[in-house]
Every structure is written in C-alpha cells, then in structure tokens.
mmCIF file of N, CA and C in Angstrom:
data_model
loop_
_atom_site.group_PDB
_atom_site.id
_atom_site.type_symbol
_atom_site.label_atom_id
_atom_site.label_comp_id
_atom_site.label_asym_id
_atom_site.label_seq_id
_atom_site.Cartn_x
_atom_site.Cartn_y
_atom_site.Cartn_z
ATOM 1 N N UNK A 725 105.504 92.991 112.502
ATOM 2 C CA UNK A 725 104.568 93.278 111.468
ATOM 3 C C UNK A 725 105.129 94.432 110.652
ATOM 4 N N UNK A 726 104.955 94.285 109.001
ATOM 5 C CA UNK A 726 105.504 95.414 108.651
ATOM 6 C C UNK A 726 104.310 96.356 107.818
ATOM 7 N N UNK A 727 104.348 97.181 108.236
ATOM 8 C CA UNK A 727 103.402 98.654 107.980
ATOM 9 C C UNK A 727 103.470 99.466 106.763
ATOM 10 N N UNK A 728 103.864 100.676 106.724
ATOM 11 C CA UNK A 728 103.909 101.513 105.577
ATOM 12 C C UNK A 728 105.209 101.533 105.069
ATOM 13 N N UNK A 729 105.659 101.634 103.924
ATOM 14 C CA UNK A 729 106.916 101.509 103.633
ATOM 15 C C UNK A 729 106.817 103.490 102.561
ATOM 16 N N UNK A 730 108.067 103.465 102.661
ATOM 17 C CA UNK A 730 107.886 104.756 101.598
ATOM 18 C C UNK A 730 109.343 104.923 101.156
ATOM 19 N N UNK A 731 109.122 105.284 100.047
ATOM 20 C CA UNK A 731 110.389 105.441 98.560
ATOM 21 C C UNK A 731 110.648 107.196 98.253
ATOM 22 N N UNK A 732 111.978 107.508 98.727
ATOM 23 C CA UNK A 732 112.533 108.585 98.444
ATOM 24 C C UNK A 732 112.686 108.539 96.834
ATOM 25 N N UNK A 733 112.950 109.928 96.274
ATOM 26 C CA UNK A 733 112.972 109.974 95.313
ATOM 27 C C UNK A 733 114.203 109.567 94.328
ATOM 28 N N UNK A 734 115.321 109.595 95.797
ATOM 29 C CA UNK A 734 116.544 109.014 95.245
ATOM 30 C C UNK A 734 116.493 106.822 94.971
ATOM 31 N N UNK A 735 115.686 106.793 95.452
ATOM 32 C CA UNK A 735 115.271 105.217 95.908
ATOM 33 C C UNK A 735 115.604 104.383 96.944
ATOM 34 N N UNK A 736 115.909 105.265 98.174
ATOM 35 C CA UNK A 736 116.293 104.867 99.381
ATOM 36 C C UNK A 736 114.723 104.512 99.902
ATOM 37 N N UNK A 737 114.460 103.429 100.627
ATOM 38 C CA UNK A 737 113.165 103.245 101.310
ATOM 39 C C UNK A 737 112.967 103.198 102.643
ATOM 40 N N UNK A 738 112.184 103.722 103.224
ATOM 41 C CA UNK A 738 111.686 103.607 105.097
ATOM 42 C C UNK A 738 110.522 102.413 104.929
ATOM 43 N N UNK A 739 110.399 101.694 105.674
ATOM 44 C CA UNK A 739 109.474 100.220 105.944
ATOM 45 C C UNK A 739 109.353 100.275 107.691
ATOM 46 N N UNK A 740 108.395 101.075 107.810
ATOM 47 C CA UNK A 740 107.821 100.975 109.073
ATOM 48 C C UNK A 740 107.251 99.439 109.795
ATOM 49 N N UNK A 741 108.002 98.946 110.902
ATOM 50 C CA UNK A 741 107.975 97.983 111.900
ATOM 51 C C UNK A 741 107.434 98.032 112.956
ATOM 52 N N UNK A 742 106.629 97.345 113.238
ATOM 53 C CA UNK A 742 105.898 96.877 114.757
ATOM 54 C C UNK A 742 106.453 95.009 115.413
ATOM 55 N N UNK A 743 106.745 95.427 116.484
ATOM 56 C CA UNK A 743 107.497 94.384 116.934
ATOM 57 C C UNK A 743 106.740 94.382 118.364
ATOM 58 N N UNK A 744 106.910 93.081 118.998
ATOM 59 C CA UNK A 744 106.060 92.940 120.286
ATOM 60 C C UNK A 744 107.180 91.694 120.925
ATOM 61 N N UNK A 745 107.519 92.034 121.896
ATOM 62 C CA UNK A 745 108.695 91.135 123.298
ATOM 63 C C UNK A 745 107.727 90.599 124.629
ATOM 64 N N UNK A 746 106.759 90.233 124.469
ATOM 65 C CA UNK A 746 106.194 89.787 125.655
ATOM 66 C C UNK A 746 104.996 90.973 125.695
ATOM 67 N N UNK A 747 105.297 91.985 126.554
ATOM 68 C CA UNK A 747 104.624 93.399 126.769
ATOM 69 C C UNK A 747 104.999 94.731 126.257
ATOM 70 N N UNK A 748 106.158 94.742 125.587
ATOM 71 C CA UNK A 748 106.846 95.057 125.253
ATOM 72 C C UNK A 748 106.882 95.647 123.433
ATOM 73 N N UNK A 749 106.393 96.618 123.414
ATOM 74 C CA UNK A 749 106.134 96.803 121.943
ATOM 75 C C UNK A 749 106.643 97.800 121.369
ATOM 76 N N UNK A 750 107.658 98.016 119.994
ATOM 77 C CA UNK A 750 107.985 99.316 119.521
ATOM 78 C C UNK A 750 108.034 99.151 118.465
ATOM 79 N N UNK A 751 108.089 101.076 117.395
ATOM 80 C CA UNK A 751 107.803 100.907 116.597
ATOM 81 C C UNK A 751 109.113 101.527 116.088
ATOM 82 N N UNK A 752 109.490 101.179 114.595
ATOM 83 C CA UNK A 752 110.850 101.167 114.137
ATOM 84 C C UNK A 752 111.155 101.191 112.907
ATOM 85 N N UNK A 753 112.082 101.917 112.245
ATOM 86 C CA UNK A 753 112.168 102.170 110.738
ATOM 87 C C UNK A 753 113.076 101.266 109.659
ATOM 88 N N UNK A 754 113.124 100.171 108.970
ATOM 89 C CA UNK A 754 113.966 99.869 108.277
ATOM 90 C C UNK A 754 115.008 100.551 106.905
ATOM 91 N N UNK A 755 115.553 100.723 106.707
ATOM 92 C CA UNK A 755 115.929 101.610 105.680
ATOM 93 C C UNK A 755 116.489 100.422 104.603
ATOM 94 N N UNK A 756 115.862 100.716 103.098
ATOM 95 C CA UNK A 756 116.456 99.863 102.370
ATOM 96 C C UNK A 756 117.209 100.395 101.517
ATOM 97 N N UNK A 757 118.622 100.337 101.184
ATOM 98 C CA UNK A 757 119.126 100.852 100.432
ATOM 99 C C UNK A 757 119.502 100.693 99.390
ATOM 100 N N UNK A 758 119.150 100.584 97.768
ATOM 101 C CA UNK A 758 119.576 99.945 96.807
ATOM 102 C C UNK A 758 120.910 100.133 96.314
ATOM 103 N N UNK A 759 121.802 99.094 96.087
ATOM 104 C CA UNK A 759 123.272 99.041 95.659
ATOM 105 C C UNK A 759 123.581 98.143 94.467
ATOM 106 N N UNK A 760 124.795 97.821 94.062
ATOM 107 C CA UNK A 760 125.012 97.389 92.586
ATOM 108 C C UNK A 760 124.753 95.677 92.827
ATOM 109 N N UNK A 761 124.220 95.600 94.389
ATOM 110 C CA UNK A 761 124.723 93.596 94.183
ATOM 111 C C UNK A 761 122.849 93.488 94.786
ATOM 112 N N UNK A 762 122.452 94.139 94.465
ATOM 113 C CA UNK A 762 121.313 94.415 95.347
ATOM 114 C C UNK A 762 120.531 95.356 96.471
ATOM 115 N N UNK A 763 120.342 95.435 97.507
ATOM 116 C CA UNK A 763 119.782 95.940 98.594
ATOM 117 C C UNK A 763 120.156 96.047 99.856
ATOM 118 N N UNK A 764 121.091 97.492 100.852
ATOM 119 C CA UNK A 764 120.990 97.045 101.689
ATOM 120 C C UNK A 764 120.185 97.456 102.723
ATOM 121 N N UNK A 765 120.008 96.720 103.852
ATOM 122 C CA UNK A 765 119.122 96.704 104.659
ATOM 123 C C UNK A 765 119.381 96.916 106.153
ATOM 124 N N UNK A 766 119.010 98.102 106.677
ATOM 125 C CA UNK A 766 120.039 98.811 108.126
ATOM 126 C C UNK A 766 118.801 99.291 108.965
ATOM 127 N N UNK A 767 118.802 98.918 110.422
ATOM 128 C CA UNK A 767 118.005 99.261 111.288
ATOM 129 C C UNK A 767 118.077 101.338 111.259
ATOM 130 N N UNK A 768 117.146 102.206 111.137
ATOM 131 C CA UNK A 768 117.325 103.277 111.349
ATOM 132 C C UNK A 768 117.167 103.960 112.251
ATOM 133 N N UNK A 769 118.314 105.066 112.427
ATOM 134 C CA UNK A 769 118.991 105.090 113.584
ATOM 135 C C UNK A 769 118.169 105.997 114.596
ATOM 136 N N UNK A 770 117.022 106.711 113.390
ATOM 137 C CA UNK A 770 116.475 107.762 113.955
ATOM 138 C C UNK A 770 115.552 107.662 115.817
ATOM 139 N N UNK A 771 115.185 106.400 115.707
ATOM 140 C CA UNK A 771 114.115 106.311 116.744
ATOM 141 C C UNK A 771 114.768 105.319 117.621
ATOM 142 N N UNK A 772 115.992 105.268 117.474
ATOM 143 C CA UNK A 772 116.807 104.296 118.402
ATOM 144 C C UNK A 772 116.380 103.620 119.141
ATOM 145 N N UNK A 773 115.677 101.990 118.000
ATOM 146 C CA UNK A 773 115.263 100.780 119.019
ATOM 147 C C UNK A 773 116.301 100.118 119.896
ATOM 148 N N UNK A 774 115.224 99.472 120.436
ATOM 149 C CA UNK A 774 116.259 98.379 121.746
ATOM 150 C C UNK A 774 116.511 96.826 120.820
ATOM 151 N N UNK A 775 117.563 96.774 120.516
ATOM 152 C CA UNK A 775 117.912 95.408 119.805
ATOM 153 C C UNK A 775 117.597 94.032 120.736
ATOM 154 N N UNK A 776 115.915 93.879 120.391
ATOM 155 C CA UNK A 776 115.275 92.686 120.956
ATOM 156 C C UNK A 776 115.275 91.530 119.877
ATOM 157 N N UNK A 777 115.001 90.158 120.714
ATOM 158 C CA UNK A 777 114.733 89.034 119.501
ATOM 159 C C UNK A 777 113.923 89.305 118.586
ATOM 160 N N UNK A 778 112.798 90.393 118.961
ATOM 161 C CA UNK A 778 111.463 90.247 118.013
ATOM 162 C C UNK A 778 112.030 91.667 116.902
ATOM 163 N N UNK A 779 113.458 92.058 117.065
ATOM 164 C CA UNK A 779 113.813 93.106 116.208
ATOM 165 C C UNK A 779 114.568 92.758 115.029
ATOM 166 N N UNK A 780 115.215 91.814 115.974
ATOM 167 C CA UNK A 780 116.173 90.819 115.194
ATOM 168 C C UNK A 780 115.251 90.507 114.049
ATOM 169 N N UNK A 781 114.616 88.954 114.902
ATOM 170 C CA UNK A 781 113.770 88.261 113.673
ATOM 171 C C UNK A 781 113.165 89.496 113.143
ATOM 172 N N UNK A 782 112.518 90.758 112.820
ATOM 173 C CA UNK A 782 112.091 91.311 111.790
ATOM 174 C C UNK A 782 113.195 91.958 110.714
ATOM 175 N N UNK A 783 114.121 91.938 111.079
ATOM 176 C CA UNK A 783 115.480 92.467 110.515
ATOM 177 C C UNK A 783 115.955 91.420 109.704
ATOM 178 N N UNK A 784 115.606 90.085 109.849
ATOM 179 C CA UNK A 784 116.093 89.146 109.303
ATOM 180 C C UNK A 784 115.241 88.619 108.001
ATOM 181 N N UNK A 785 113.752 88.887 108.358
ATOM 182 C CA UNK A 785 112.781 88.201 107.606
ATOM 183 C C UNK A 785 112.591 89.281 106.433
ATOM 184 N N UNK A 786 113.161 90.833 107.111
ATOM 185 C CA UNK A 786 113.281 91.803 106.073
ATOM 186 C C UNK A 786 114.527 91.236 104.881
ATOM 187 N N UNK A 787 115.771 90.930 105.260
ATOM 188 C CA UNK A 787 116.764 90.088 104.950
ATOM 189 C C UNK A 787 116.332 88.837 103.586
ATOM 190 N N UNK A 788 115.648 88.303 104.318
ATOM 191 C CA UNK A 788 115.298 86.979 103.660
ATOM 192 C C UNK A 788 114.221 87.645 102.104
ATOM 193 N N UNK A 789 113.843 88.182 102.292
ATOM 194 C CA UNK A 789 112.145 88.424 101.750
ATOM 195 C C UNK A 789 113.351 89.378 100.684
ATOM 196 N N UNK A 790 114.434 90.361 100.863
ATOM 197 C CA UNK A 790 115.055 91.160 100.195
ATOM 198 C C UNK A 790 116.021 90.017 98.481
ATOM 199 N N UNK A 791 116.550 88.967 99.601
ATOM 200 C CA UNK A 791 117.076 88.450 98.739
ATOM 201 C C UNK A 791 116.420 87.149 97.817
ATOM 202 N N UNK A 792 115.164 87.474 97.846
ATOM 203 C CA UNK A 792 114.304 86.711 97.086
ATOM 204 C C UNK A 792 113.908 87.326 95.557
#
C-alpha cells in the first residue's frame, strides 16, 4: 500500500510503503528521483528493508505506474 509521499525542494521524492508477507509487515521509503529520460526509482536505504516478494511487487508497481 502506498501512503504519504513527499517532494524535496530539489524534486527528489520519499513515497512511504506498507507491505505485508504473511505476518510479516514493514514499513519502507521509496525514493523517486527525477532524471533527463524520466524517473528513477530506488528502495531507501535509510530503514533497511528485508527484500521480500511483497517489496519487490511494490517496487515494481512503483516502476510500472512511473513509466506511465
């Protein structure tokens, strides 16, 4: 699920993530970074998630939804 997102002034963005693995739930920062071909898009490093399927697929759907 994606939550609050917030825009630095330089235009770097945080997009707060909630992800759930069974019982298993954490919460996690996307960073979007704008560049000349578009956007990129990097798990942040600050709260060092556990690279689960349900992190993945949100990393991806962030992905998909970016290059739309």
């Amino acid at each position: 699920m994606f939550r609050d997102a917030f825009l630095s002034d330089g235009g770097v963005g945080l997009m707060l993530v909630i992800t759930a693995d069974e019982e298993f739930e954490q919460h996690f920062y996307l960073k979007v970074i704008p560049n000349p071909r578009g956007v990129t898009i990097k798990v942040d490093s600050v709260g060092h998630p556990y690279r689960t399927p349900a992190m993945r697929a949100a990393l991806l759907k962030a992905l998909a939804a970016a290059e739309n």
